[in-house]
XYZ file of C-alpha atoms in Angstrom:
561
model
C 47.975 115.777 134.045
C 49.950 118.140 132.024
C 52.782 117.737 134.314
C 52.514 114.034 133.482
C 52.550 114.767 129.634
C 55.488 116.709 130.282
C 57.498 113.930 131.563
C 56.241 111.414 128.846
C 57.236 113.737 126.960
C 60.678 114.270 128.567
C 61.404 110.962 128.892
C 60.550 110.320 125.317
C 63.214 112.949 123.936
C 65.945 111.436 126.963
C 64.982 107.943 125.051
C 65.864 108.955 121.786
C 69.107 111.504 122.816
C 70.126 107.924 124.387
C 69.603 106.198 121.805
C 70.884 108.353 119.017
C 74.188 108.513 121.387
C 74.255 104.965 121.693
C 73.892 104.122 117.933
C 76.669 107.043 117.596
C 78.803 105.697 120.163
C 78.524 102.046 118.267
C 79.458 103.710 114.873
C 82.628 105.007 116.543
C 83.279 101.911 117.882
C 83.032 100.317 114.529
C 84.737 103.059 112.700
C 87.943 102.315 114.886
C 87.970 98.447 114.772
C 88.146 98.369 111.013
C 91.497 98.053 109.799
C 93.597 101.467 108.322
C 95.543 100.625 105.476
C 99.331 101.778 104.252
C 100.123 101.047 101.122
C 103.846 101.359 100.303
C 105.116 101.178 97.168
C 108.002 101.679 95.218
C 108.709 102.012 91.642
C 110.741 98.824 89.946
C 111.857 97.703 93.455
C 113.637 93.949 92.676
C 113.154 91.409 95.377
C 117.186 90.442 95.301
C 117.517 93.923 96.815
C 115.731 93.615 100.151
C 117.779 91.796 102.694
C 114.501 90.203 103.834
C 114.533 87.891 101.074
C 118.852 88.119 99.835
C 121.496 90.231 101.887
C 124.021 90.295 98.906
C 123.681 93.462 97.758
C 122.118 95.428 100.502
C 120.896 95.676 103.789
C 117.131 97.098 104.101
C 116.692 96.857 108.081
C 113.172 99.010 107.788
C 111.779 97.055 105.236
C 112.959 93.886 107.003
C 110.938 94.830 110.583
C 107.718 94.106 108.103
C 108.772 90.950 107.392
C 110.201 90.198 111.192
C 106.390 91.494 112.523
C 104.716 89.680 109.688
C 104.509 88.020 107.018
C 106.959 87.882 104.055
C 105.541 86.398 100.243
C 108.231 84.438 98.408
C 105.789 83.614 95.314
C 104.489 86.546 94.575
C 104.121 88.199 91.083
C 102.339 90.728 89.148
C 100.051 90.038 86.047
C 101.639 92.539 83.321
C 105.530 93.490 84.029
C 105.431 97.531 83.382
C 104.489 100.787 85.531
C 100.950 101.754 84.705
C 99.744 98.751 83.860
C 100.799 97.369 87.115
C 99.072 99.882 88.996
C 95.841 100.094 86.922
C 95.840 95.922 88.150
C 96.284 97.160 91.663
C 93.894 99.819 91.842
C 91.123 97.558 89.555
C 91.095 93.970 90.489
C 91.311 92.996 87.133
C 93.632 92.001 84.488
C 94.752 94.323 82.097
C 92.947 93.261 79.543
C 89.485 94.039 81.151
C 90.931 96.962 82.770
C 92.016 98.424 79.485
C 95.444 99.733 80.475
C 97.172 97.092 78.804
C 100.524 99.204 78.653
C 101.801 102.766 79.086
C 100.748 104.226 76.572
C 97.427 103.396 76.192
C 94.818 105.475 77.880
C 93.343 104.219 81.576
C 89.689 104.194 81.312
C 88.178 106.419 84.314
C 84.962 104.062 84.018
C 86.569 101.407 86.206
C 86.120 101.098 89.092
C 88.766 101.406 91.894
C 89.246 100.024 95.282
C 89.903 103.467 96.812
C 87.120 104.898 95.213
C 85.215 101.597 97.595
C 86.692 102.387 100.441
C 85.948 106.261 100.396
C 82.142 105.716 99.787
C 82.012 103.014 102.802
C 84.059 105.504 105.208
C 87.014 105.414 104.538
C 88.995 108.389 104.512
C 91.909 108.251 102.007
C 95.157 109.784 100.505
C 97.480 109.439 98.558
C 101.283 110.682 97.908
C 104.413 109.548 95.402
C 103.711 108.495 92.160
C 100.761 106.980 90.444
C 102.294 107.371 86.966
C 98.890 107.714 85.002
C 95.962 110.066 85.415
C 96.496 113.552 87.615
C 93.057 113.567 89.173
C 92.771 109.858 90.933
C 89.499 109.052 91.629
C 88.448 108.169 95.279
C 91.055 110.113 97.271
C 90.324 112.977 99.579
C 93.818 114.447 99.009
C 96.682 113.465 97.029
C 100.094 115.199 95.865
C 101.485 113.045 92.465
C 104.499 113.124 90.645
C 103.293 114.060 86.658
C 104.668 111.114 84.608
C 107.543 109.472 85.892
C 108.806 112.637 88.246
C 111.985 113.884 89.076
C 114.073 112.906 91.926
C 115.339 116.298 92.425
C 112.768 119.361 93.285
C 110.326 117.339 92.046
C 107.108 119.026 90.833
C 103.259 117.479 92.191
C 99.975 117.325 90.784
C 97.476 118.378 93.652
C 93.617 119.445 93.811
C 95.079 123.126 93.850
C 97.403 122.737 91.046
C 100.757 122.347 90.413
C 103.579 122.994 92.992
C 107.431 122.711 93.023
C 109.026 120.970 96.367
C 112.911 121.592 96.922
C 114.141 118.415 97.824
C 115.036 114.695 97.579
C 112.143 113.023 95.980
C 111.970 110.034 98.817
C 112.252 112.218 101.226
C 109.691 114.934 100.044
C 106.830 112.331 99.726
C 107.738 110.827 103.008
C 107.266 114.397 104.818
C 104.093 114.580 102.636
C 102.575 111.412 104.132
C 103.769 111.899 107.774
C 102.274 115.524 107.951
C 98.854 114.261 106.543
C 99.047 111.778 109.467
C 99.760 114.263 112.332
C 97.512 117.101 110.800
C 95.451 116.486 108.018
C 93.441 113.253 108.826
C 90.307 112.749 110.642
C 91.196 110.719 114.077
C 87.523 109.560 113.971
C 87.582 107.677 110.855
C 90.240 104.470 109.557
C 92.232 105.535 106.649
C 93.933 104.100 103.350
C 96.972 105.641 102.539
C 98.588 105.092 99.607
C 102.642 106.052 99.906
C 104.154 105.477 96.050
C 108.207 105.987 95.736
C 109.554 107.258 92.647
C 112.983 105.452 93.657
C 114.331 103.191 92.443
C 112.938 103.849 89.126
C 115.566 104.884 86.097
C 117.999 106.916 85.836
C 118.642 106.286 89.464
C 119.833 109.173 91.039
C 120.580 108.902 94.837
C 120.692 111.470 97.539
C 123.815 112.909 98.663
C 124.039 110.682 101.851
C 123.938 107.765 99.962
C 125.920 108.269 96.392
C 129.081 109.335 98.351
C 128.439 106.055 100.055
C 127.429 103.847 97.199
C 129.902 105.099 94.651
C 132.820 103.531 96.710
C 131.086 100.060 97.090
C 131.912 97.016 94.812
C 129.041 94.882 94.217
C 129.391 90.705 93.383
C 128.677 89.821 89.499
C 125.470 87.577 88.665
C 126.226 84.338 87.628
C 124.564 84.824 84.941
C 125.885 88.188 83.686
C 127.104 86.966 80.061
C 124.168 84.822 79.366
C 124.282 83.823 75.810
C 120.002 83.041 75.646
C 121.204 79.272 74.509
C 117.712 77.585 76.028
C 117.555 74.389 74.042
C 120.538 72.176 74.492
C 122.924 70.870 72.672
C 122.594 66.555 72.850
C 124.351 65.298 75.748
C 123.804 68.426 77.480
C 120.455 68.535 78.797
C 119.402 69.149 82.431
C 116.606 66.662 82.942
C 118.872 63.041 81.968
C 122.366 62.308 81.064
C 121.857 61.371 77.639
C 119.737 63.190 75.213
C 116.637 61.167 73.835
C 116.469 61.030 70.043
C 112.445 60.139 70.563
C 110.476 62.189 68.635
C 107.178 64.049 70.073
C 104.423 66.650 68.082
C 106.775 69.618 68.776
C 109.712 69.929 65.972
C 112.574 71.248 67.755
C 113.894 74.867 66.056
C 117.185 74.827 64.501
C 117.765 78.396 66.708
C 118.704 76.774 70.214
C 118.676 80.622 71.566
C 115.628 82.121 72.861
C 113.934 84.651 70.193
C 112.626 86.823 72.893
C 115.430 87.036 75.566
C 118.249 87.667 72.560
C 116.150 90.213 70.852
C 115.015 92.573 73.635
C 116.986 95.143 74.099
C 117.644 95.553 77.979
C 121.522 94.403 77.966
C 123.535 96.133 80.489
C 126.464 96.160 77.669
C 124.592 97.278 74.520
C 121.617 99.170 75.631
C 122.428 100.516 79.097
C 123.040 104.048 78.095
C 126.424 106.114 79.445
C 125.331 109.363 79.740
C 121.807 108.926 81.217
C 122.173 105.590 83.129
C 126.208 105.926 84.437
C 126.073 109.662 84.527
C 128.847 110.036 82.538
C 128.854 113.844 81.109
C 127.800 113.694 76.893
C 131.359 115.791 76.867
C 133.130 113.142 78.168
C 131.688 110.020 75.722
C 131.604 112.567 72.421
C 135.044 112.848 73.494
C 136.233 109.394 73.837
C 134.344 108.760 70.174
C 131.167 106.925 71.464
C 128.063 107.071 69.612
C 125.202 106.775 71.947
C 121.716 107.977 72.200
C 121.514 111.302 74.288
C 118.167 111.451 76.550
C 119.640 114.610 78.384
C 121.272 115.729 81.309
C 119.381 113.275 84.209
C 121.085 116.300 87.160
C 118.723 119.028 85.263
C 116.741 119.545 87.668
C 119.146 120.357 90.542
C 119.998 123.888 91.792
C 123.762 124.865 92.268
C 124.555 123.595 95.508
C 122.973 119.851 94.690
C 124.854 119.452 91.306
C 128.089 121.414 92.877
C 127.811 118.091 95.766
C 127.139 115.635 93.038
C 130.140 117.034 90.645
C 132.733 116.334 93.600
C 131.892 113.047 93.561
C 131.179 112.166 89.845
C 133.637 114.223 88.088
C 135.942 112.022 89.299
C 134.218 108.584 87.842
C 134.337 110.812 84.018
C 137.957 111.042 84.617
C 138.589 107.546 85.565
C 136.779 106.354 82.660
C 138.073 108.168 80.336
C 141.486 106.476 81.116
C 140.903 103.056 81.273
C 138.138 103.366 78.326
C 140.702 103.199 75.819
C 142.098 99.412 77.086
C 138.410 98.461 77.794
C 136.919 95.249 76.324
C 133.618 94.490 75.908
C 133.698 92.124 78.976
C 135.783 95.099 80.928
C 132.775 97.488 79.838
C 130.048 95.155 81.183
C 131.383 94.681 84.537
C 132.140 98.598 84.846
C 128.286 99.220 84.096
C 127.239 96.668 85.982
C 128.570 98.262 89.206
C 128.151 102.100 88.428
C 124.266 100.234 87.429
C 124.164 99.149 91.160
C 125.532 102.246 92.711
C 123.341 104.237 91.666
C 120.460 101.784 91.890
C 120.891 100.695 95.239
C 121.808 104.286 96.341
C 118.406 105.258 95.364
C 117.200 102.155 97.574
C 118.771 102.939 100.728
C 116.753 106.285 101.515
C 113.266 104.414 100.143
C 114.396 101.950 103.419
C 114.901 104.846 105.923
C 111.960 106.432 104.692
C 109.822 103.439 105.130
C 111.167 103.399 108.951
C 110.024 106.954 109.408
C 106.610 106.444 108.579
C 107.041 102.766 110.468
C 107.781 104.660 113.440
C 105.532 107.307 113.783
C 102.690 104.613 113.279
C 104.614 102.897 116.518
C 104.983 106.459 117.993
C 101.243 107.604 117.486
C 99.577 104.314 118.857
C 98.275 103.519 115.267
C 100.404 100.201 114.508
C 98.130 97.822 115.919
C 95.082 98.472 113.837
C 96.876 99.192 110.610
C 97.879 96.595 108.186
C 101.319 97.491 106.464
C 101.882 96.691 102.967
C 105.251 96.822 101.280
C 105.708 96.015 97.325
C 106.794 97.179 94.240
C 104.775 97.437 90.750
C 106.705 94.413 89.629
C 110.466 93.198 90.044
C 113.646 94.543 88.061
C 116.537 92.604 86.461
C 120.125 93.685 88.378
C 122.357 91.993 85.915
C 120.479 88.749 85.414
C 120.609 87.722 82.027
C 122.890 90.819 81.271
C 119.753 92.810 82.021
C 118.327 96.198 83.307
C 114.516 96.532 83.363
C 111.352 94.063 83.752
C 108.627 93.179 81.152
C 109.582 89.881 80.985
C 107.676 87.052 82.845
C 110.961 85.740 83.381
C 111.566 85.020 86.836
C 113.156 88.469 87.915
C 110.665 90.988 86.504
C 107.518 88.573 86.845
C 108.038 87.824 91.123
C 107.303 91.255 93.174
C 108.409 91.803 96.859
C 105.554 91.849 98.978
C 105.611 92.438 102.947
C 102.991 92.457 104.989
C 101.926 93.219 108.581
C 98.964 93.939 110.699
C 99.298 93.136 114.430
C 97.233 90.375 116.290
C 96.147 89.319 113.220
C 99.113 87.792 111.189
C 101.534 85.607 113.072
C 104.979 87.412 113.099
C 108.168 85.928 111.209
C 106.089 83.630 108.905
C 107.201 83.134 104.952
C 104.825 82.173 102.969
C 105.129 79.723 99.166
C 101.664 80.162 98.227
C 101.259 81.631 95.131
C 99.414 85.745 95.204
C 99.450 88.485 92.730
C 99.108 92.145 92.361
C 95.179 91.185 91.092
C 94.616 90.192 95.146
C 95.356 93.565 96.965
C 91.978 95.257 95.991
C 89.491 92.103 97.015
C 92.346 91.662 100.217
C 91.612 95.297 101.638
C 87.977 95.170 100.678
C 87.827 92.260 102.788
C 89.711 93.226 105.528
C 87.140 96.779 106.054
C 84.338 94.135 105.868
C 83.255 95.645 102.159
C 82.024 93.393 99.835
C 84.230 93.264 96.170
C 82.746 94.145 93.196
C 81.764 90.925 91.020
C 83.950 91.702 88.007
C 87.201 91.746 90.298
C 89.254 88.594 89.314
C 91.887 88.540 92.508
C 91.359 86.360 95.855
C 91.780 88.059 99.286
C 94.744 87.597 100.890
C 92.736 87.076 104.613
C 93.086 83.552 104.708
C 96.487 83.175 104.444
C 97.526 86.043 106.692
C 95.145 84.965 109.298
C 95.740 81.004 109.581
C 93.325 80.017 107.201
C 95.249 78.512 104.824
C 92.873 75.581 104.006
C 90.342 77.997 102.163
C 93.671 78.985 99.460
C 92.915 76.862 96.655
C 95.029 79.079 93.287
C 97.566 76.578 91.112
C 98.094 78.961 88.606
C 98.563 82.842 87.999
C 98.486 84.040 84.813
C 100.479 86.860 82.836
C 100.081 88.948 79.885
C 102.560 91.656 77.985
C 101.370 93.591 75.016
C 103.737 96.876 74.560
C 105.570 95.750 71.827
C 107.203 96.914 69.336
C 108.227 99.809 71.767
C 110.978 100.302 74.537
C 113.123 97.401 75.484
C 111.374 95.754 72.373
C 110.548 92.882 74.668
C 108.190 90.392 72.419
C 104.322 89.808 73.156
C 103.506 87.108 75.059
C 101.296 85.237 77.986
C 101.466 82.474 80.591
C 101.096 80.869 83.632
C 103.019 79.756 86.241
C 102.352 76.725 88.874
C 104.544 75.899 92.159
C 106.880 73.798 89.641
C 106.499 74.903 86.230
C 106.278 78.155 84.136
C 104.689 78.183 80.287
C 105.237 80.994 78.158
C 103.729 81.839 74.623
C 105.264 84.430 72.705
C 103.607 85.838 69.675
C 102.400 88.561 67.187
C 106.060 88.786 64.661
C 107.170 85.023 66.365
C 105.161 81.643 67.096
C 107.550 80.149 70.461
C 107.041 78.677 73.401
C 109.043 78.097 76.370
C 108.736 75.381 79.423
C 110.764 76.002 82.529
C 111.126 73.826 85.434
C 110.727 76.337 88.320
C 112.160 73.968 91.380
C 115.413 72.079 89.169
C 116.172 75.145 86.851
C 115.406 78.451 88.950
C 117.685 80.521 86.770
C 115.275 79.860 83.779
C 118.658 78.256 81.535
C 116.589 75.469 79.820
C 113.611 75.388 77.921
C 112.348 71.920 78.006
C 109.240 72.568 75.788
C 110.820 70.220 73.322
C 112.482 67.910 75.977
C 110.449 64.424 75.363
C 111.117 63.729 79.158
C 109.100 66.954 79.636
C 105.978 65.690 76.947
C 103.521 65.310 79.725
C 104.058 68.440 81.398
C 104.100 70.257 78.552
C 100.595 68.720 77.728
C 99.139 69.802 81.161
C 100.757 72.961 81.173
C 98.919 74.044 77.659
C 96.016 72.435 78.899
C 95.980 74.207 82.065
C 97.112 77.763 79.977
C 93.780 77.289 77.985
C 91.513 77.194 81.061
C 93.353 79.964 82.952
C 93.303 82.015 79.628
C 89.036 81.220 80.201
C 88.669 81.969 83.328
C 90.339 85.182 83.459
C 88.013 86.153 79.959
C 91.307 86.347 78.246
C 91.324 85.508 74.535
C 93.389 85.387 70.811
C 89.739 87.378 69.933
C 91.432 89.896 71.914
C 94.728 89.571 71.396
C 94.143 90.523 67.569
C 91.852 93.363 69.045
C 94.672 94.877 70.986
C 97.403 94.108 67.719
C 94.954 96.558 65.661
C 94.291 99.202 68.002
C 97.911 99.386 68.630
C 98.989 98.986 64.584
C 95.674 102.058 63.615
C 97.798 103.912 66.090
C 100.793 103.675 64.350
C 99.834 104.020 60.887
C-alpha cells in the first residue's frame, strides 16, 4: 500500500512537471510567433530624397529593399510638422493637443502613456538608440543610449541609465553599431523585441561623413521648379487654374486685396534670406565678415571634431570659402539662391547617404541572424522637409512637403511584397498598428487606426477620409503662422490664425504643387462648403477645439511675459 501511495504520488508530481513544461513550452511558442518590431527613424528625412518614391536627387538602394519586400505609403503624413511633437504623437497615439507636447518647447508630460511602455509590461523586451529629442529617461525601455537635445554628428555624447558617455565617431554610424551590438549580445533570444533605431541625420546643419562630403561636394543637383516662388495663391482674372475665364459671381467669402499667401511669404525658411552661410553652407565667419555680410552667427557647426576630422573636412571645404569669396562679389540675388541651394543639398543629401548604408547594415544582419521573417521593418521620418520647394529649408508647414512623411514597411509572409499603397495613414497609427500586431489591446484614449488591415489584404475594413493637422509654435523659429486642417484624397483646407484670420483650399490631384488657393474660386463654393463642414467634425472627433486653441495662446503668451 505505501508503495502504491508512492506512485500516486509520483505520478502526480510527473503530471504536473509535464504540465508545467507543457504550459512553458506553449509560452515559448507564443513568445516567438509574436511579431519583433524595428523602428527606424530619421530626423527631417523628405520623401523626394528616397529613390523609392523620386530618383532625382539620390539613390537610397537600402531603404528601397523595404519598399521592394513590402509595402511603400504614398499618402502618408504626420499630425504636427516639428521634432518632439512628432515623436510625442508616435510614442502616444494621440494628437498633440491631448498629448500636451504641442511644440518643442513645451514640456512632455511623463503621465502619458506610451506604446513602449505597453509592449514592455506584455513581454516585450525593448531598446532604444539615436535620438528621441525630449526627455533623457524614456519610459518603457530596458536600455537605451540618446543623443541630449538635438546631438552632434561628430563624437556625439549619449544619455544612458549609467550616465553620460562620449562616443568618437560619425553619429550614423555610432548608433548603428549601438543597435547591432544590442542585437548580437545584449537581447534576450527568448523573448520578441521593439527596437527603436532614431538617426540624428539628416537633421540641420547637415554635416556628412568623410566618405560622403568628398563625394557630395562635387555633385550638381537639378533646381525645383518652384525655387523662386513668389506665394501669389489667388489669381489674377483670366488666370485661374480651374476655367479659362475668371467668374465675376460673387459667393460669402470676400476675396483679399493681398493675392499672396500671409503665411508662406511671412515665414522665414527661404533658402536666400534665412538660410544662414556660416552654419548651414559652412562657410568660415572669417570668410563672410570679410566679404562684408551681416549674418547671424550660431557657431562653428565642425566644433566638435578632433584634429584629424576637421584637418579631412578643411581639404575639402577650404576650397568652397575660396571659391566664394571670388565670385561673391558678381553674385546676384538669383546667383546666391542657386549657390545655396546646391551647397543646401550637398550637405543634406551627404548626411543621407550613410543613414541608407546604415539602414542596410542592420537590414542585413536581421537577414544574416534568421530574424527577418518575424520582424516587421518600419522606415519613416518625424515628418518631411522642404529641399528648395517654395524657396524653402525646413517643415512646419502642412504644405505638401513638410505635412507627407516617408513611410516603408515590411514584415515577411504577412505583407505582399512591391505593393504602393494611396490610402491615407498618419504618424497617430504606429502605436495602435504595433499594439495590434503583438495581439495587445490599445488603450481607449489612443486616436490612430492600425495599420493591419491594409498591410495584410484587408483593405475593406480602412474606412479614414480625412487626417487632420495642427501647428502651434509660433511666434518662434521659422515664424511659420498657427494653423489647422485636414486633408482628403482630393482636397486640402487650411485655417491659419492667432495674429491673421485666412484660409486656404488646394486641389490636391489638379494643383499638386499647392500654386492656387481656390478658397475664393466660386467654381470651388461647394467644396469649400464640405471641406469646412468636414474640418468641424474632424476638429470633434479628435476633441480638438478654439476652447483650446485660446488655452494654448495663453499658456504660451504667460510664458513670455
Amino acid at each position: 500500500m505505501p508503495n502504491y501511495r508512492v506512485f500516486l504520488c509520483s505520478l502526480a508530481l510527473a503530471t504536473a512537471l509535464f504540465s508545467c513544461k507543457n504550459e512553458e513550452e506553449t509560452k515559448n511558442t507564443e513568445e516567438k510567433k509574436r511579431p519583433n518590431i524595428v523602428f527606424m527613424m530619421s530626423d527631417d528625412h523628405a520623401y523626394q530624397a528616397i529613390s523609392a518614391y523620386s530618383d532625382k536627387l539620390i539613390n537610397t538602394p537600402n531603404i528601397d529593399r523595404l519598399a521592394q519586400e513590402g509595402v511603400l505609403f504614398d499618402n502618408a503624413s504626420v499630425t504636427n510638422s516639428i521634432c518632439a511633437p512628432s515623436r510625442a504623437v508616435i510614442l502616444t497615439g494621440k494628437h498633440s493637443h491631448l498629448n500636451g507636447k504641442i511644440d518643442n518647447l513645451s514640456q512632455f508630460d511623463t503621465t502619458n502613456v506610451t506604446f513602449p511602455q505597453i509592449l514592455q509590461d506584455a513581454g516585450y523586451q525593448t531598446a532604444m538608440f539615436g535620438k528621441l529629442h525630449f526627455g533623457n529617461n524614456p519610459k518603457g525601455f530596458d536600455e537605451f543610449k540618446i543623443l541630449p537635445g538635438q546631438g552632434s554628428y561628430y563624437n556625439p555624447r549619449f544619455i544612458t541609465k549609467d550616465g553620460d558617455t562620449v562616443i568618437d565617431g560619425y553619429v550614423t554610424d555610432i548608433i548603428t553599431d549601438l543597435t547591432i551590438n544590442w542585437l548580437e549580445k545584449e537581447r534576450d533570444k527568448e523573448k520578441p523585441f521593439l527596437l527603436m533605431y532614431l538617426h540624428k541625420a539628416p537633421h540641420r546643419a547637415w554635416l556628412p561623413a568623410e566618405r560622403h562630403y568628398k563625394e557630395f561636394t562635387k555633385k550638381e543637383f537639378p533646381l525645383p521648379e518652384t525655387l523662386f516662388d513668389d506665394y501669389t495663391r489667388i489669381q489674377p482674372d483670366g488666370l485661374k487654374p480651374s476655367s479659362p475665364e475668371f467668374s465675376s459671381q460673387k459667393n460669402n467669402f470676400e476675396q483679399p486685396k493681398n493675392r499672396k499667401s500671409t503665411a508662406a511669404q511671412s515665414a522665414e525658411m527661404n533658402i536666400l534670406d534665412h538660410m544662414i552661410l556660416t552654419n548651414d553652407t559652412k562657410l568660415e565667419d572669417s570668410v563672410v565678415k570679410k566679404l562684408g555680410i551681416k549674418e547671424r552667427y550660431l557657431g562653428d557647426p565642425t566644433k566638435r571634431m578632433n584634429p584629424e576630422q576637421k584637418a579631412a573636412w578643411d581639404r575639402v571645404y577650404t576650397p568652397i570659402n575660396k571659391e566664394f569669396a571670388e565670385k561673391y562679389p558678381e553674385m546676384d540675388d538669383e546667383d546666391l539662391m542657386k549657390w545655396k541651394y546646391q551647397r543646401y543639398m550637398q550637405d543634406y543629401l551627404g548626411t543621407i547617404a550613410s543613414v541608407d548604408e546604415n539602414v542596410g547594415r542592420v537590414l542585413d544582419y536581421l537577414d544574416d541572424n534568421d530574424l527577418s521573417d518575424n520582424t516587421i521593418v518600419v522606415y519613416t521620418s518625424d515628418q518631411g522637409f522642404y529641399l528648395g520647394e517654395h524657396g524653402w529649408f525646413d517643415k512646419r508647414f502642412m504644405y505638401e512637403e513638410s505635412f507627407r512623411t516617408p513611410l516603408l514597411i515590411k514584415w515577411p509572409n504577412k505583407i505582399k511584397a512591391g505593393i504602393t499603397e494611396e490610402e491615407m495613414v498618419q504618424n497617430l497609427d504606429f502605436a495602435q498598428t504595433f499594439l495590434d500586431a503583438a495581439g495587445v489591446n490599445a488603450p481607449d484614449e489612443m486616436q490612430g487606426k492600425s495599420l493591419l488591415p491594409l498591410l495584410t489584404g484587408e483593405k475593406e475594413a480602412w474606412d479614414r477620409d480625412a487626417v487632420y493637422y495642427h501647428y502651434y509654435e509660433y511666434p518662434a523659429e521659422h515664424a511659420v503662422k498657427r494653423h489647422y486642417g485636414i486633408a482628403t484624397k482630393d482636397y486640402k483646407i487650411i485655417h491659419f490664425y492667432y495674429d491673421i484670420d485666412e484660409w486656404e483650399l488646394y486641389d490636391r490631384k489638379n494643383d499638386p504643387q499647392e500654386l492656387h488657393n481656390v478658397f475664393y474660386d466660386p467654381d470651388y463654393a461647394e467644396v469649400r462648403e464640405m471641406m469646412i463642414k468636414k474640418l468641424e467634425e474632424t476638429r470633434k472627433k479628435y476633441k480638438d477645439s478654439e476652447k483650446l486653441d485660446k488655452q494654448f495662446i495663453k499658456v504660451y503668451e504667460d510664458k513670455k511675459v
